Amino acid sequence: MAHDTHLSRRNFLWITAGAAALSACSGSNDTGASADGASDDPAAARILRYHDRTSAPDSLDPARGGGNVTLLTYDMLIRKAPDGSYEPQLATSWGYVGSGNTTFEIALRPDVSFTDGEPVTAEAVKANIEYRRDPAVGSQSAPHLALISQIEMVDELTVRLHLSEPNPLMPELFSQSPGGPGLLINPAVLADPSVLATETYGVGRYMLDPAETVLGDHYALVPDPTYWNADDIVWDKVLIHYMPEESAALAALQSGQLDAARVTFASVEAGKAAGLAATGPGYPIVLGLNLIDRAGQTSPALGDERVRQALNYAVDREKIVTALVGDSGRPTDQLSAPGQPGWHDEPFYPYDPDRATELLTDAGYADGFAFTVRIPQSEEHVRLTQAIADNLSEIGVEMKIDAIPPDQYQGDDATNRGYGALYLGWGVEPPYRMASNFWLPNATNNAFDTLDQDLVDLNQQSAAADEDARADLDQQIIARVAELAWFLPIVLHGESVLFNSDVVEVPWVDFASVPLVSEFRPAG
Amino acid sequence: MFRLITRRLAISAVLLFVISLLTFILQSLAPGDVAETILGSGSGSVGRSYSEEQYQQLRQELGLDQPLLVQYWNWLTSAVLGDLGTSPVSGLDVTAAISSRLPVTLSLVALGTLATAIVGVGLGVVSAVRGGRLGRVVDVLSLLGSALPNFWLALLFMALFAVTLGLLPATGFVSFTDSPQGWAESLVLPVTTLVVAGAATFAKQTRDSMLTALTHDSVRMLRANGASEASIVWRHALRNAAIPVVTLVGLVFIGLFSGAVFIENVFALPGIGRLAVQAANQHDLPVVQGVVVALTLVVIVTNLLVDLTYGWLNPKVRTP
């Protein structure tokens, strides 16, 4: 029987050793978990440990987005600063040639090389454009790049793009626009671009350290010794984490495992209460409803402009915003944001249920009507939609909510004509770009292909306008969209950054700022 | 014994085939596909940022326009040769992705099962032997553990041991080779959460088995022969009570793989559970298939080990 006891101890040791051995097989998965692991001690070196979002980028290929990791590992041609201005990076100058926004020229910085020593040339820009135009790549910029009819190599460092139709947003496209060609990939790897998903091949301040990276969980970045501007390398190491639970990220931040974290409104107050510095909100996202059935096919009432306007008057945005996002948002009745093109300071639809009832009566719907909205099933979306529905019920309008699991939502929402409205959640972009997503007849989120000739005309004028003229046109476009009441915008909200101010400085300008880790600097 | 193992392995091959086919079909029938994931990735918006033409072109490139069985056959013929493919979403080699994630989960589950069994069996034995007030206290404590919401418990541990006391890391995983101490520290809170939630099952099973074993004639005989109580409990009764507990070890080990998804999410551990959930949400079929195959193999091996342990504990099982 003593034998049994001995076996039991031995089994224990075997299992413990086995678990350790299994762990060892996982390689270097150090996420900086050790509370005071020597290698990650920010006091000993300038190390930034940052939680970016709850889900990691699908791929490190800049053509597919790549998030903050790519912003540190790929320089962009034109850098969009926190205040929204464009600054040189790999491009020293850029601009439209002549009038009409149909020819765009980019001049490159001389004597800059990729990590393999190959120089950055106009050929690289051309190769990057062509790569992202390939539908198999899945770049969001493909439809915009399709407008480039000819890529002219003026000289080794200058490229001139000829467009098949005017486009006023080329500087934006060649900045850090998600999926855009601004983040320059070494053309040598474009022959076999599969490596881009897991490795980095740019001109970048930092390089991916595969030994300390677990793709999809955390990414370790170390300085590139060959980088052209050593002054811009301000960290000895950057660790970017993607923790699935924001509450866990907050705990890691409070316990000193992280130095900064991008968070939603749900964590801002808790972070401040814990003594963390907070900045934001920024990167404005407009939430509300897209009233897609503007011809009244599913619900005839929605075909009447007065009815759609009534819905806009009936919602107490101030109250909803305070309850849902607090100080991390602000009410809106337009598809723009303060500091962004097209924004109007005065509201179009102040809360006025009497006016809403009056408009409904004028339209012949004094007894109300019903329509259905399709939304992704998440707590945030359901709460907002339910709040809207409660407000609308007060003027006799019944809004039925059809909540779909989020992973099944995107499938047919753009072409689904079975609903009166869809959920709207969109990062605010210049009106010219919003048009191709929302209000032109072939827009990706215009399910019924509704046409408003005024909007089409304004968009065409904006396409060819110079910067000053476009500012006025943007205002007209946003006003026209509001007048048509094709949407029911409710809240502009943004993400904030919680951080340890002893370790990191987070530059911020206004609501339009975007919390990019590439802008973070060591404290002091 | 050899025949048992051979028969099990033969059944396992069929099982793997059926499960992989069912997974493939069910995953393919779910609304949405990986082309939508790829085109929609990075937008962070609710709405569509790509055209129907782009979508159809990408579907064609990815072979999603082929009949379902053709797609499955293509996967199967590669998988049989050891190639589980590449994720169309992340570009990761599926075998490499699983190899890097599985050890994290196995560490968590192996230690979780071990700690849960030790605590649960201990509580069960104490409850059976002592009975009375102490037994009831043990019963209440173990049931309380299973009643507490895991998520709440995990956050409570984090707040107390990581944020307030600063004793342990709140999140993350350290591999054993990088730092044995860091490895142990990174697993304390996740494993403790698993133990608190799972020990009650062990305690109850052990208590019931022990109560039966302690009333057995052989125990009366041992007592009559003057054997010590400790010897009766730990050497004789517990061994007789061990077979249902061993079954439970196997079931808990397998069950913790599903529980690990939650633990990995809360504690930000880069395990296979997170990989599986993310892949399923992204309609990433090669990764989902790879994870399912890997986990099916784990279940097969675990069940085989449980059966072999029966034989070790009870010689009657070994006789045909």
mmCIF file of N, CA and C in Angstrom, chain B residues 213-257:
data_model
loop_
_atom_site.group_PDB
_atom_site.id
_atom_site.type_symbol
_atom_site.label_atom_id
_atom_site.label_comp_id
_atom_site.label_asym_id
_atom_site.label_seq_id
_atom_site.Cartn_x
_atom_site.Cartn_y
_atom_site.Cartn_z
ATOM 1 N N ALA B 213 -18.140 3.350 0.093
ATOM 2 C CA ALA B 213 -16.954 2.526 0.356
ATOM 3 C C ALA B 213 -16.761 2.272 1.844
ATOM 4 N N LEU B 214 -17.076 3.279 2.659
ATOM 5 C CA LEU B 214 -16.839 3.155 4.107
ATOM 6 C C LEU B 214 -17.825 2.192 4.778
ATOM 7 N N THR B 215 -18.912 1.891 4.077
ATOM 8 C CA THR B 215 -19.865 0.935 4.674
ATOM 9 C C THR B 215 -19.648 -0.481 4.141
ATOM 10 N N HIS B 216 -18.615 -0.648 3.319
ATOM 11 C CA HIS B 216 -18.335 -1.953 2.723
ATOM 12 C C HIS B 216 -17.875 -2.939 3.805
ATOM 13 N N ASP B 217 -18.160 -4.244 3.579
ATOM 14 C CA ASP B 217 -17.776 -5.273 4.556
ATOM 15 C C ASP B 217 -16.278 -5.264 4.848
ATOM 16 N N SER B 218 -15.492 -5.026 3.764
ATOM 17 C CA SER B 218 -14.036 -5.062 3.940
ATOM 18 C C SER B 218 -13.564 -4.011 4.941
ATOM 19 N N VAL B 219 -14.249 -2.865 4.975
ATOM 20 C CA VAL B 219 -13.870 -1.800 5.901
ATOM 21 C C VAL B 219 -14.156 -2.240 7.340
ATOM 22 N N ARG B 220 -15.327 -2.912 7.496
ATOM 23 C CA ARG B 220 -15.644 -3.408 8.845
ATOM 24 C C ARG B 220 -14.580 -4.417 9.295
ATOM 25 N N MET B 221 -14.150 -5.232 8.321
ATOM 26 C CA MET B 221 -13.129 -6.236 8.622
ATOM 27 C C MET B 221 -11.812 -5.571 9.038
ATOM 28 N N LEU B 222 -11.433 -4.512 8.302
ATOM 29 C CA LEU B 222 -10.189 -3.795 8.624
ATOM 30 C C LEU B 222 -10.261 -3.179 10.018
ATOM 31 N N ARG B 223 -11.432 -2.604 10.308
ATOM 32 C CA ARG B 223 -11.591 -1.982 11.628
ATOM 33 C C ARG B 223 -11.468 -3.050 12.729
ATOM 34 N N ALA B 224 -12.103 -4.229 12.420
ATOM 35 C CA ALA B 224 -12.074 -5.306 13.408
ATOM 36 C C ALA B 224 -10.638 -5.787 13.636
ATOM 37 N N ASN B 225 -9.827 -5.688 12.553
ATOM 38 C CA ASN B 225 -8.432 -6.131 12.673
ATOM 39 C C ASN B 225 -7.529 -5.053 13.265
ATOM 40 N N GLY B 226 -8.115 -3.892 13.583
ATOM 41 C CA GLY B 226 -7.350 -2.858 14.273
ATOM 42 C C GLY B 226 -6.600 -1.910 13.353
ATOM 43 N N ALA B 227 -6.962 -1.872 12.040
ATOM 44 C CA ALA B 227 -6.299 -0.929 11.131
ATOM 45 C C ALA B 227 -6.623 0.506 11.548
ATOM 46 N N SER B 228 -5.651 1.396 11.325
ATOM 47 C CA SER B 228 -5.887 2.792 11.730
ATOM 48 C C SER B 228 -6.937 3.432 10.823
ATOM 49 N N GLU B 229 -7.631 4.446 11.328
ATOM 50 C CA GLU B 229 -8.688 5.109 10.565
ATOM 51 C C GLU B 229 -8.106 5.775 9.321
ATOM 52 N N ALA B 230 -6.929 6.398 9.495
ATOM 53 C CA ALA B 230 -6.297 7.077 8.353
ATOM 54 C C ALA B 230 -5.985 6.075 7.249
ATOM 55 N N SER B 231 -5.495 4.911 7.647
ATOM 56 C CA SER B 231 -5.164 3.885 6.665
ATOM 57 C C SER B 231 -6.423 3.398 5.954
ATOM 58 N N ILE B 232 -7.491 3.247 6.729
ATOM 59 C CA ILE B 232 -8.758 2.771 6.144
ATOM 60 C C ILE B 232 -9.273 3.797 5.115
ATOM 61 N N VAL B 233 -9.230 5.066 5.511
ATOM 62 C CA VAL B 233 -9.787 6.108 4.635
ATOM 63 C C VAL B 233 -8.937 6.285 3.383
ATOM 64 N N TRP B 234 -7.637 6.539 3.564
ATOM 65 C CA TRP B 234 -6.801 6.962 2.439
ATOM 66 C C TRP B 234 -6.299 5.798 1.593
ATOM 67 N N ARG B 235 -6.057 4.628 2.208
ATOM 68 C CA ARG B 235 -5.490 3.525 1.423
ATOM 69 C C ARG B 235 -6.556 2.584 0.864
ATOM 70 N N HIS B 236 -7.606 2.396 1.614
ATOM 71 C CA HIS B 236 -8.584 1.380 1.198
ATOM 72 C C HIS B 236 -9.868 1.992 0.637
ATOM 73 N N ALA B 237 -10.544 2.778 1.452
ATOM 74 C CA ALA B 237 -11.838 3.319 1.007
ATOM 75 C C ALA B 237 -11.669 4.233 -0.201
ATOM 76 N N LEU B 238 -10.657 5.112 -0.148
ATOM 77 C CA LEU B 238 -10.483 6.076 -1.260
ATOM 78 C C LEU B 238 -10.147 5.351 -2.567
ATOM 79 N N ARG B 239 -9.372 4.278 -2.462
ATOM 80 C CA ARG B 239 -9.038 3.557 -3.692
ATOM 81 C C ARG B 239 -10.296 2.916 -4.286
ATOM 82 N N ASN B 240 -11.138 2.351 -3.392
ATOM 83 C CA ASN B 240 -12.381 1.761 -3.884
ATOM 84 C C ASN B 240 -13.316 2.827 -4.462
ATOM 85 N N ALA B 241 -13.224 4.021 -3.896
ATOM 86 C CA ALA B 241 -14.105 5.103 -4.355
ATOM 87 C C ALA B 241 -13.547 5.821 -5.571
ATOM 88 N N ALA B 242 -12.355 5.416 -5.992
ATOM 89 C CA ALA B 242 -11.629 6.223 -6.987
ATOM 90 C C ALA B 242 -12.156 6.083 -8.413
ATOM 91 N N ILE B 243 -12.780 4.927 -8.736
ATOM 92 C CA ILE B 243 -13.148 4.724 -10.150
ATOM 93 C C ILE B 243 -14.113 5.800 -10.662
ATOM 94 N N PRO B 244 -15.226 6.059 -9.948
ATOM 95 C CA PRO B 244 -16.075 7.154 -10.454
ATOM 96 C C PRO B 244 -15.362 8.500 -10.439
ATOM 97 N N VAL B 245 -14.430 8.682 -9.511
ATOM 98 C CA VAL B 245 -13.700 9.954 -9.462
ATOM 99 C C VAL B 245 -12.770 10.084 -10.668
ATOM 100 N N VAL B 246 -12.156 8.962 -11.061
ATOM 101 C CA VAL B 246 -11.286 8.983 -12.239
ATOM 102 C C VAL B 246 -12.105 9.324 -13.486
ATOM 103 N N THR B 247 -13.308 8.747 -13.558
ATOM 104 C CA THR B 247 -14.191 9.098 -14.677
ATOM 105 C C THR B 247 -14.404 10.601 -14.698
ATOM 106 N N LEU B 248 -14.615 11.116 -13.492
ATOM 107 C CA LEU B 248 -14.872 12.554 -13.386
ATOM 108 C C LEU B 248 -13.645 13.367 -13.806
ATOM 109 N N VAL B 249 -12.459 12.862 -13.471
ATOM 110 C CA VAL B 249 -11.231 13.571 -13.874
ATOM 111 C C VAL B 249 -11.211 13.722 -15.394
ATOM 112 N N GLY B 250 -11.520 12.622 -16.072
ATOM 113 C CA GLY B 250 -11.544 12.664 -17.531
ATOM 114 C C GLY B 250 -12.575 13.646 -18.041
ATOM 115 N N LEU B 251 -13.763 13.569 -17.438
ATOM 116 C CA LEU B 251 -14.833 14.472 -17.890
ATOM 117 C C LEU B 251 -14.495 15.928 -17.595
ATOM 118 N N VAL B 252 -13.932 16.176 -16.416
ATOM 119 C CA VAL B 252 -13.575 17.556 -16.058
ATOM 120 C C VAL B 252 -12.473 18.076 -16.969
ATOM 121 N N PHE B 253 -11.482 17.224 -17.239
ATOM 122 C CA PHE B 253 -10.380 17.626 -18.121
ATOM 123 C C PHE B 253 -10.926 18.061 -19.480
ATOM 124 N N ILE B 254 -11.831 17.239 -20.009
ATOM 125 C CA ILE B 254 -12.416 17.576 -21.317
ATOM 126 C C ILE B 254 -13.314 18.807 -21.193
ATOM 127 N N GLY B 255 -14.119 18.822 -20.106
ATOM 128 C CA GLY B 255 -15.040 19.944 -19.922
ATOM 129 C C GLY B 255 -14.332 21.271 -19.746
ATOM 130 N N LEU B 256 -13.137 21.221 -19.129
ATOM 131 C CA LEU B 256 -12.420 22.485 -18.903
ATOM 132 C C LEU B 256 -11.958 23.127 -20.206
ATOM 133 N N PHE B 257 -11.866 22.345 -21.269
ATOM 134 C CA PHE B 257 -11.493 22.948 -22.549
ATOM 135 C C PHE B 257 -12.545 23.963 -22.996
#
